[in-house]
Amino acid sequence: MKNLGRYILAPALFATAIGAAHAQPTQADPIAAGRDIALKICANCHVVASDQETPPLLKPPAPSFAEIAAKPETTEASLRDFLANAHGGARRSSKMPAFMLGEFQIAPLVAYLQSLRPASTPPR
């Protein structure tokens, strides 16, 4: 009977560990994680990557991520502010929906957008 408990408990612990692993982001590369997030959340309105499988549903589409990254006024701070403040001044003057993102999404999105800056445009 003592061994029966191990056979019941072991699968339950294994299932709990697997569930926890899937709940946490596992990508160590923030740029790759940001690209994945952008493809899942932002690609309905923006071209987030030149190789994205489906075009944006919004017609005409919102500015591409490459266009956003190339703007001289696009800085790490401005991106963080824009993405973190759903009802901030910059968001009110745009047509972007006021959805909320967590820091675990904002940081990789900012890293991805910054990675798209043209080489001639230094990061700010």
Short mmCIF file of N, CA, C and O in Angstrom, two decimals:
data_model
loop_
_atom_site.label_atom_id
_atom_site.label_comp_id
_atom_site.label_asym_id
_atom_site.label_seq_id
_atom_site.Cartn_x
_atom_site.Cartn_y
_atom_site.Cartn_z
N MET A 1 0.82 -1.18 0.00
CA MET A 1 0.00 0.00 0.00
C MET A 1 0.86 1.25 0.00
O MET A 1 0.51 2.24 -0.61
N LYS A 2 2.03 1.18 0.66
CA LYS A 2 2.92 2.32 0.72
C LYS A 2 3.42 2.70 -0.67
O LYS A 2 3.52 3.87 -1.01
N ASN A 3 3.72 1.72 -1.49
CA ASN A 3 4.20 1.97 -2.85
C ASN A 3 3.10 2.52 -3.75
O ASN A 3 3.39 3.21 -4.73
N LEU A 4 1.87 2.20 -3.47
CA LEU A 4 0.75 2.69 -4.26
C LEU A 4 0.70 4.22 -4.23
O LEU A 4 0.43 4.87 -5.24
N GLY A 5 1.00 4.80 -3.09
CA GLY A 5 1.02 6.26 -2.95
C GLY A 5 2.04 6.89 -3.88
O GLY A 5 1.80 7.94 -4.47
N ARG A 6 3.20 6.25 -4.04
CA ARG A 6 4.22 6.77 -4.96
C ARG A 6 3.73 6.77 -6.39
O ARG A 6 4.00 7.69 -7.14
N TYR A 7 3.02 5.72 -6.78
CA TYR A 7 2.54 5.61 -8.15
C TYR A 7 1.45 6.65 -8.44
O TYR A 7 1.30 7.10 -9.56
N ILE A 8 0.72 7.02 -7.43
CA ILE A 8 -0.31 8.03 -7.60
C ILE A 8 0.30 9.43 -7.52
O ILE A 8 -0.02 10.31 -8.31
N LEU A 9 1.19 9.64 -6.58
CA LEU A 9 1.78 10.95 -6.36
C LEU A 9 2.76 11.35 -7.47
O LEU A 9 2.78 12.50 -7.89
N ALA A 10 3.55 10.43 -7.97
CA ALA A 10 4.56 10.76 -8.99
C ALA A 10 3.95 11.37 -10.24
O ALA A 10 4.42 12.42 -10.70
N PRO A 11 2.91 10.79 -10.84
CA PRO A 11 2.32 11.42 -12.02
C PRO A 11 1.74 12.80 -11.73
O PRO A 11 1.81 13.71 -12.55
N ALA A 12 1.18 12.97 -10.54
CA ALA A 12 0.59 14.28 -10.19
C ALA A 12 1.69 15.33 -10.09
O ALA A 12 1.53 16.46 -10.57
N LEU A 13 2.81 14.99 -9.47
CA LEU A 13 3.93 15.93 -9.37
C LEU A 13 4.51 16.24 -10.75
O LEU A 13 4.85 17.38 -11.05
N PHE A 14 4.63 15.23 -11.59
CA PHE A 14 5.14 15.42 -12.94
C PHE A 14 4.23 16.36 -13.72
O PHE A 14 4.68 17.30 -14.38
N ALA A 15 2.92 16.15 -13.64
CA ALA A 15 1.96 16.99 -14.35
C ALA A 15 2.03 18.43 -13.85
O ALA A 15 1.97 19.38 -14.63
N THR A 16 2.21 18.62 -12.55
CA THR A 16 2.33 19.96 -11.99
C THR A 16 3.58 20.65 -12.51
O THR A 16 3.55 21.82 -12.88
N ALA A 17 4.69 19.93 -12.56
CA ALA A 17 5.95 20.51 -13.06
C ALA A 17 5.83 20.88 -14.53
O ALA A 17 6.29 21.95 -14.94
N ILE A 18 5.22 20.05 -15.33
CA ILE A 18 5.04 20.35 -16.75
C ILE A 18 4.16 21.58 -16.93
O ILE A 18 4.45 22.47 -17.72
N GLY A 19 3.08 21.66 -16.18
CA GLY A 19 2.18 22.82 -16.26
C GLY A 19 2.90 24.10 -15.88
O GLY A 19 2.75 25.13 -16.54
N ALA A 20 3.71 24.08 -14.87
CA ALA A 20 4.46 25.28 -14.45
C ALA A 20 5.47 25.68 -15.51
O ALA A 20 5.67 26.86 -15.77
N ALA A 21 6.09 24.71 -16.15
CA ALA A 21 7.07 25.03 -17.19
C ALA A 21 6.40 25.73 -18.36
O ALA A 21 6.95 26.65 -18.95
N HIS A 22 5.21 25.33 -18.71
CA HIS A 22 4.51 25.94 -19.83
C HIS A 22 3.94 27.31 -19.47
O HIS A 22 3.71 28.13 -20.34
N ALA A 23 3.73 27.58 -18.20
CA ALA A 23 3.15 28.86 -17.79
C ALA A 23 4.17 29.99 -17.85
O ALA A 23 3.83 31.14 -18.00
N GLN A 24 5.46 29.67 -17.72
CA GLN A 24 6.50 30.67 -17.71
C GLN A 24 7.16 30.78 -19.09
O GLN A 24 7.37 29.77 -19.75
N PRO A 25 7.48 32.00 -19.55
CA PRO A 25 8.21 32.13 -20.80
C PRO A 25 9.55 31.42 -20.67
O PRO A 25 10.23 31.55 -19.66
N THR A 26 9.94 30.68 -21.68
CA THR A 26 11.16 29.90 -21.60
C THR A 26 12.27 30.44 -22.50
O THR A 26 13.37 29.94 -22.45
N GLN A 27 11.98 31.43 -23.33
CA GLN A 27 13.00 31.91 -24.23
C GLN A 27 13.95 32.85 -23.49
O GLN A 27 13.54 33.85 -22.92
N ALA A 28 15.25 32.53 -23.56
CA ALA A 28 16.25 33.37 -22.93
C ALA A 28 16.56 34.58 -23.80
O ALA A 28 17.02 35.59 -23.30
N ASP A 29 16.29 34.51 -25.09
CA ASP A 29 16.58 35.60 -26.01
C ASP A 29 15.39 36.56 -26.05
O ASP A 29 14.34 36.24 -26.58
N PRO A 30 15.54 37.77 -25.47
CA PRO A 30 14.40 38.69 -25.42
C PRO A 30 13.94 39.15 -26.81
O PRO A 30 12.76 39.42 -27.00
N ILE A 31 14.85 39.23 -27.77
CA ILE A 31 14.45 39.66 -29.12
C ILE A 31 13.57 38.60 -29.76
O ILE A 31 12.52 38.91 -30.32
N ALA A 32 13.95 37.34 -29.65
CA ALA A 32 13.13 36.25 -30.19
C ALA A 32 11.79 36.17 -29.46
O ALA A 32 10.75 35.96 -30.09
N ALA A 33 11.82 36.36 -28.15
CA ALA A 33 10.57 36.35 -27.38
C ALA A 33 9.67 37.50 -27.82
O ALA A 33 8.46 37.34 -27.98
N GLY A 34 10.26 38.68 -28.03
CA GLY A 34 9.49 39.84 -28.49
C GLY A 34 8.88 39.62 -29.85
O GLY A 34 7.74 40.00 -30.10
N ARG A 35 9.64 38.99 -30.73
CA ARG A 35 9.12 38.68 -32.07
C ARG A 35 7.93 37.73 -31.97
O ARG A 35 6.90 37.93 -32.62
N ASP A 36 8.05 36.72 -31.12
CA ASP A 36 6.95 35.77 -30.92
C ASP A 36 5.70 36.47 -30.37
O ASP A 36 4.60 36.23 -30.84
N ILE A 37 5.91 37.34 -29.40
CA ILE A 37 4.78 38.08 -28.81
C ILE A 37 4.14 38.96 -29.88
O ILE A 37 2.93 39.01 -30.02
N ALA A 38 4.97 39.65 -30.65
CA ALA A 38 4.46 40.56 -31.69
C ALA A 38 3.66 39.79 -32.74
O ALA A 38 2.61 40.26 -33.19
N LEU A 39 4.14 38.62 -33.12
CA LEU A 39 3.41 37.82 -34.11
C LEU A 39 2.06 37.36 -33.57
O LEU A 39 1.09 37.26 -34.32
N LYS A 40 1.99 37.13 -32.27
CA LYS A 40 0.73 36.67 -31.67
C LYS A 40 -0.23 37.81 -31.38
O LYS A 40 -1.43 37.65 -31.52
N ILE A 41 0.29 38.95 -30.96
CA ILE A 41 -0.57 40.04 -30.50
C ILE A 41 -0.73 41.16 -31.51
O ILE A 41 -1.81 41.71 -31.67
N CYS A 42 0.34 41.50 -32.21
CA CYS A 42 0.37 42.74 -32.99
C CYS A 42 0.16 42.54 -34.49
O CYS A 42 -0.13 43.51 -35.21
N ALA A 43 0.34 41.32 -34.97
CA ALA A 43 0.33 41.07 -36.42
C ALA A 43 -1.04 41.23 -37.06
O ALA A 43 -1.13 41.29 -38.28
N ASN A 44 -2.11 41.33 -36.28
CA ASN A 44 -3.42 41.57 -36.88
C ASN A 44 -3.51 42.97 -37.47
O ASN A 44 -4.30 43.21 -38.39
N CYS A 45 -2.70 43.88 -36.95
CA CYS A 45 -2.76 45.26 -37.42
C CYS A 45 -1.45 45.74 -38.05
O CYS A 45 -1.46 46.65 -38.88
N HIS A 46 -0.33 45.18 -37.63
CA HIS A 46 1.00 45.62 -38.09
C HIS A 46 1.70 44.51 -38.86
O HIS A 46 1.50 43.34 -38.57
N VAL A 47 2.59 44.90 -39.76
CA VAL A 47 3.57 43.95 -40.28
C VAL A 47 4.69 43.97 -39.25
O VAL A 47 5.36 44.98 -39.08
N VAL A 48 4.83 42.88 -38.51
CA VAL A 48 5.83 42.85 -37.45
C VAL A 48 7.12 42.16 -37.89
O VAL A 48 8.16 42.36 -37.28
N ALA A 49 7.03 41.36 -38.95
CA ALA A 49 8.21 40.68 -39.49
C ALA A 49 7.98 40.47 -40.98
O ALA A 49 6.85 40.20 -41.40
N SER A 50 9.05 40.60 -41.73
CA SER A 50 8.90 40.46 -43.18
C SER A 50 8.43 39.07 -43.58
O SER A 50 7.84 38.90 -44.65
N ASP A 51 8.64 38.09 -42.73
CA ASP A 51 8.25 36.72 -43.07
C ASP A 51 7.00 36.25 -42.32
O ASP A 51 6.74 35.05 -42.25
N GLN A 52 6.20 37.19 -41.77
CA GLN A 52 5.00 36.73 -41.06
C GLN A 52 4.07 36.04 -42.04
O GLN A 52 3.99 36.43 -43.20
N GLU A 53 3.41 35.01 -41.56
CA GLU A 53 2.62 34.13 -42.44
C GLU A 53 1.36 34.78 -42.99
O GLU A 53 0.98 34.52 -44.12
N THR A 54 0.70 35.61 -42.21
CA THR A 54 -0.54 36.23 -42.68
C THR A 54 -0.41 37.74 -42.64
O THR A 54 0.18 38.29 -41.71
N PRO A 55 -0.98 38.42 -43.62
CA PRO A 55 -0.92 39.88 -43.62
C PRO A 55 -1.86 40.45 -42.56
O PRO A 55 -2.78 39.77 -42.10
N PRO A 56 -1.65 41.70 -42.17
CA PRO A 56 -2.54 42.32 -41.19
C PRO A 56 -3.98 42.37 -41.71
O PRO A 56 -4.22 42.51 -42.91
N LEU A 57 -4.93 42.23 -40.80
CA LEU A 57 -6.34 42.33 -41.14
C LEU A 57 -6.76 43.78 -41.35
O LEU A 57 -7.68 44.05 -42.11
N LEU A 58 -6.10 44.70 -40.64
CA LEU A 58 -6.41 46.11 -40.73
C LEU A 58 -6.04 46.64 -42.11
O LEU A 58 -4.93 46.43 -42.59
N LYS A 59 -6.97 47.30 -42.75
CA LYS A 59 -6.75 47.86 -44.09
C LYS A 59 -7.00 49.34 -44.07
O LYS A 59 -8.12 49.77 -43.77
N PRO A 60 -6.06 50.18 -44.38
CA PRO A 60 -4.64 49.86 -44.54
C PRO A 60 -4.04 49.48 -43.19
O PRO A 60 -4.56 49.88 -42.14
N PRO A 61 -2.95 48.73 -43.23
CA PRO A 61 -2.35 48.30 -41.96
C PRO A 61 -1.75 49.48 -41.19
O PRO A 61 -1.45 50.52 -41.77
N ALA A 62 -1.61 49.28 -39.91
CA ALA A 62 -0.92 50.25 -39.07
C ALA A 62 0.55 50.26 -39.50
O ALA A 62 0.99 49.36 -40.22
N PRO A 63 1.31 51.25 -39.08
CA PRO A 63 2.73 51.28 -39.47
C PRO A 63 3.43 49.97 -39.13
O PRO A 63 3.15 49.36 -38.09
N SER A 64 4.33 49.56 -40.00
CA SER A 64 5.07 48.33 -39.74
C SER A 64 6.03 48.55 -38.57
O SER A 64 6.39 49.69 -38.25
N PHE A 65 6.44 47.48 -37.96
CA PHE A 65 7.40 47.59 -36.87
C PHE A 65 8.71 48.19 -37.36
O PHE A 65 9.36 48.93 -36.63
N ALA A 66 9.10 47.88 -38.59
CA ALA A 66 10.33 48.46 -39.14
C ALA A 66 10.20 49.98 -39.27
O ALA A 66 11.13 50.72 -38.96
N GLU A 67 9.02 50.45 -39.71
CA GLU A 67 8.78 51.90 -39.80
C GLU A 67 8.82 52.55 -38.43
O GLU A 67 9.41 53.63 -38.26
N ILE A 68 8.19 51.92 -37.46
CA ILE A 68 8.16 52.46 -36.10
C ILE A 68 9.59 52.53 -35.55
O ILE A 68 9.99 53.55 -34.97
N ALA A 69 10.36 51.47 -35.73
CA ALA A 69 11.72 51.41 -35.21
C ALA A 69 12.62 52.46 -35.85
O ALA A 69 13.55 52.96 -35.22
N ALA A 70 12.36 52.80 -37.12
CA ALA A 70 13.22 53.74 -37.84
C ALA A 70 12.95 55.20 -37.50
O ALA A 70 13.77 56.06 -37.83
N LYS A 71 11.86 55.50 -36.84
CA LYS A 71 11.55 56.90 -36.50
C LYS A 71 12.57 57.42 -35.50
O LYS A 71 12.87 56.75 -34.51
N PRO A 72 13.10 58.61 -35.75
CA PRO A 72 14.09 59.16 -34.82
C PRO A 72 13.55 59.32 -33.40
O PRO A 72 14.29 59.21 -32.43
N GLU A 73 12.26 59.59 -33.27
CA GLU A 73 11.69 59.79 -31.93
C GLU A 73 11.39 58.48 -31.20
O GLU A 73 10.98 58.49 -30.05
N THR A 74 11.58 57.35 -31.87
CA THR A 74 11.35 56.06 -31.23
C THR A 74 12.57 55.71 -30.39
O THR A 74 13.65 55.49 -30.91
N THR A 75 12.36 55.70 -29.09
CA THR A 75 13.42 55.34 -28.15
C THR A 75 12.93 54.20 -27.28
O THR A 75 11.74 53.89 -27.25
N GLU A 76 13.84 53.62 -26.54
CA GLU A 76 13.43 52.57 -25.60
C GLU A 76 12.40 53.14 -24.62
O GLU A 76 11.38 52.52 -24.34
N ALA A 77 12.67 54.35 -24.12
CA ALA A 77 11.76 54.96 -23.15
C ALA A 77 10.40 55.26 -23.77
O ALA A 77 9.36 55.01 -23.14
N SER A 78 10.38 55.76 -25.00
CA SER A 78 9.09 56.09 -25.62
C SER A 78 8.29 54.82 -25.91
O SER A 78 7.07 54.81 -25.76
N LEU A 79 8.97 53.76 -26.31
CA LEU A 79 8.27 52.49 -26.55
C LEU A 79 7.69 51.94 -25.26
O LEU A 79 6.53 51.52 -25.22
N ARG A 80 8.49 51.94 -24.20
CA ARG A 80 8.01 51.44 -22.91
C ARG A 80 6.80 52.24 -22.43
O ARG A 80 5.82 51.68 -21.98
N ASP A 81 6.89 53.56 -22.55
CA ASP A 81 5.80 54.41 -22.12
C ASP A 81 4.54 54.13 -22.94
O ASP A 81 3.45 54.00 -22.39
N PHE A 82 4.70 54.03 -24.24
CA PHE A 82 3.56 53.80 -25.12
C PHE A 82 2.89 52.46 -24.82
O PHE A 82 1.67 52.37 -24.73
N LEU A 83 3.69 51.43 -24.65
CA LEU A 83 3.14 50.09 -24.43
C LEU A 83 2.60 49.89 -23.01
O LEU A 83 1.67 49.11 -22.80
N ALA A 84 3.18 50.58 -22.04
CA ALA A 84 2.78 50.39 -20.64
C ALA A 84 1.57 51.22 -20.25
O ALA A 84 0.87 50.87 -19.31
N ASN A 85 1.34 52.33 -20.94
CA ASN A 85 0.27 53.25 -20.55
C ASN A 85 -0.84 53.21 -21.58
O ASN A 85 -0.86 54.02 -22.51
N ALA A 86 -1.77 52.32 -21.37
CA ALA A 86 -2.85 52.12 -22.34
C ALA A 86 -3.68 53.37 -22.56
O ALA A 86 -4.28 53.55 -23.62
N HIS A 87 -3.71 54.25 -21.58
CA HIS A 87 -4.53 55.46 -21.71
C HIS A 87 -3.68 56.72 -21.66
O HIS A 87 -4.19 57.80 -21.40
N GLY A 88 -2.38 56.59 -21.94
CA GLY A 88 -1.48 57.74 -21.90
C GLY A 88 -1.69 58.66 -23.09
O GLY A 88 -2.42 58.36 -24.03
N GLY A 89 -1.05 59.82 -23.04
CA GLY A 89 -1.20 60.83 -24.08
C GLY A 89 -0.86 60.33 -25.48
O GLY A 89 -1.58 60.60 -26.44
N ALA A 90 0.24 59.60 -25.61
CA ALA A 90 0.63 59.08 -26.93
C ALA A 90 -0.40 58.10 -27.46
O ALA A 90 -0.69 58.08 -28.65
N ARG A 91 -0.96 57.30 -26.59
CA ARG A 91 -1.95 56.31 -27.03
C ARG A 91 -3.26 57.00 -27.41
O ARG A 91 -3.92 56.59 -28.35
N ARG A 92 -3.63 58.06 -26.68
CA ARG A 92 -4.87 58.76 -27.00
C ARG A 92 -4.81 59.39 -28.39
O ARG A 92 -5.83 59.50 -29.06
N SER A 93 -3.63 59.80 -28.82
CA SER A 93 -3.51 60.44 -30.13
C SER A 93 -3.31 59.42 -31.25
O SER A 93 -3.19 59.79 -32.41
N SER A 94 -3.30 58.14 -30.91
CA SER A 94 -3.17 57.10 -31.94
C SER A 94 -4.49 56.34 -32.04
O SER A 94 -5.40 56.54 -31.25
N LYS A 95 -4.57 55.48 -33.02
CA LYS A 95 -5.77 54.66 -33.19
C LYS A 95 -5.61 53.29 -32.55
O LYS A 95 -6.47 52.43 -32.69
N MET A 96 -4.51 53.09 -31.85
CA MET A 96 -4.22 51.80 -31.25
C MET A 96 -5.17 51.53 -30.09
O MET A 96 -5.42 52.40 -29.26
N PRO A 97 -5.72 50.31 -30.02
CA PRO A 97 -6.60 49.95 -28.91
C PRO A 97 -5.88 50.07 -27.57
O PRO A 97 -4.68 49.90 -27.50
N ALA A 98 -6.62 50.32 -26.54
CA ALA A 98 -6.05 50.52 -25.21
C ALA A 98 -5.99 49.21 -24.44
O ALA A 98 -6.55 49.09 -23.37
N PHE A 99 -5.29 48.23 -24.97
CA PHE A 99 -5.15 46.98 -24.24
C PHE A 99 -3.98 47.08 -23.28
O PHE A 99 -3.13 47.96 -23.41
N MET A 100 -3.96 46.20 -22.30
CA MET A 100 -2.93 46.23 -21.27
C MET A 100 -1.91 45.12 -21.52
O MET A 100 -2.29 43.99 -21.80
N LEU A 101 -0.65 45.47 -21.43
CA LEU A 101 0.43 44.50 -21.54
C LEU A 101 1.16 44.44 -20.21
O LEU A 101 1.28 45.45 -19.52
N GLY A 102 1.66 43.27 -19.89
CA GLY A 102 2.48 43.12 -18.68
C GLY A 102 3.94 43.38 -19.01
O GLY A 102 4.35 43.34 -20.17
N GLU A 103 4.73 43.64 -17.99
CA GLU A 103 6.17 43.88 -18.19
C GLU A 103 6.83 42.69 -18.88
O GLU A 103 7.74 42.87 -19.68
N PHE A 104 6.35 41.47 -18.61
CA PHE A 104 6.92 40.29 -19.24
C PHE A 104 6.69 40.30 -20.75
O PHE A 104 7.36 39.58 -21.49
N GLN A 105 5.74 41.12 -21.23
CA GLN A 105 5.51 41.28 -22.67
C GLN A 105 6.18 42.54 -23.19
O GLN A 105 6.71 42.55 -24.30
N ILE A 106 6.16 43.60 -22.41
CA ILE A 106 6.71 44.89 -22.85
C ILE A 106 8.21 44.81 -23.08
O ILE A 106 8.71 45.25 -24.12
N ALA A 107 8.95 44.26 -22.13
CA ALA A 107 10.41 44.22 -22.25
C ALA A 107 10.86 43.51 -23.52
O ALA A 107 11.68 44.04 -24.28
N PRO A 108 10.33 42.32 -23.83
CA PRO A 108 10.76 41.67 -25.07
C PRO A 108 10.27 42.40 -26.32
O PRO A 108 10.98 42.44 -27.33
N LEU A 109 9.07 42.99 -26.28
CA LEU A 109 8.60 43.75 -27.44
C LEU A 109 9.51 44.94 -27.72
O LEU A 109 9.85 45.21 -28.88
N VAL A 110 9.92 45.63 -26.68
CA VAL A 110 10.83 46.76 -26.84
C VAL A 110 12.17 46.27 -27.41
O VAL A 110 12.73 46.88 -28.32
N ALA A 111 12.67 45.17 -26.89
CA ALA A 111 13.94 44.61 -27.40
C ALA A 111 13.81 44.27 -28.87
O ALA A 111 14.72 44.55 -29.67
N TYR A 112 12.69 43.67 -29.25
CA TYR A 112 12.49 43.31 -30.67
C TYR A 112 12.41 44.55 -31.54
O TYR A 112 13.08 44.64 -32.57
N LEU A 113 11.62 45.53 -31.13
CA LEU A 113 11.51 46.77 -31.92
C LEU A 113 12.86 47.46 -32.03
O LEU A 113 13.23 47.94 -33.11
N GLN A 114 13.61 47.52 -30.95
CA GLN A 114 14.93 48.15 -30.99
C GLN A 114 15.87 47.39 -31.93
O GLN A 114 16.71 47.99 -32.57
N SER A 115 15.69 46.09 -32.05
CA SER A 115 16.55 45.30 -32.93
C SER A 115 16.27 45.60 -34.40
O SER A 115 17.10 45.29 -35.26
N LEU A 116 15.13 46.20 -34.69
CA LEU A 116 14.75 46.52 -36.07
C LEU A 116 15.25 47.89 -36.52
O LEU A 116 15.07 48.25 -37.69
N ARG A 117 15.87 48.64 -35.62
CA ARG A 117 16.39 49.96 -35.98
C ARG A 117 17.43 49.82 -37.08
O ARG A 117 18.28 48.93 -37.02
N PRO A 118 17.37 50.68 -38.08
CA PRO A 118 18.41 50.66 -39.11
C PRO A 118 19.79 50.90 -38.49
O PRO A 118 19.90 51.63 -37.49
N ALA A 119 20.80 50.33 -39.07
CA ALA A 119 22.16 50.45 -38.53
C ALA A 119 22.61 51.91 -38.43
O ALA A 119 23.37 52.27 -37.55
N SER A 120 22.12 52.76 -39.31
CA SER A 120 22.52 54.16 -39.31
C SER A 120 21.80 54.97 -38.23
O SER A 120 22.15 56.10 -37.98
N THR A 121 20.80 54.38 -37.56
CA THR A 121 20.07 55.07 -36.52
C THR A 121 20.50 54.50 -35.17
O THR A 121 20.16 53.37 -34.85
N PRO A 122 21.29 55.26 -34.40
CA PRO A 122 21.74 54.72 -33.12
C PRO A 122 20.59 54.56 -32.14
O PRO A 122 19.64 55.33 -32.17
N PRO A 123 20.65 53.54 -31.27
CA PRO A 123 19.59 53.35 -30.27
C PRO A 123 19.63 54.50 -29.28
O PRO A 123 20.67 55.06 -28.98
N ARG A 124 18.46 54.85 -28.77
CA ARG A 124 18.35 55.95 -27.80
C ARG A 124 17.73 55.44 -26.52
O ARG A 124 17.09 54.53 -26.41
#
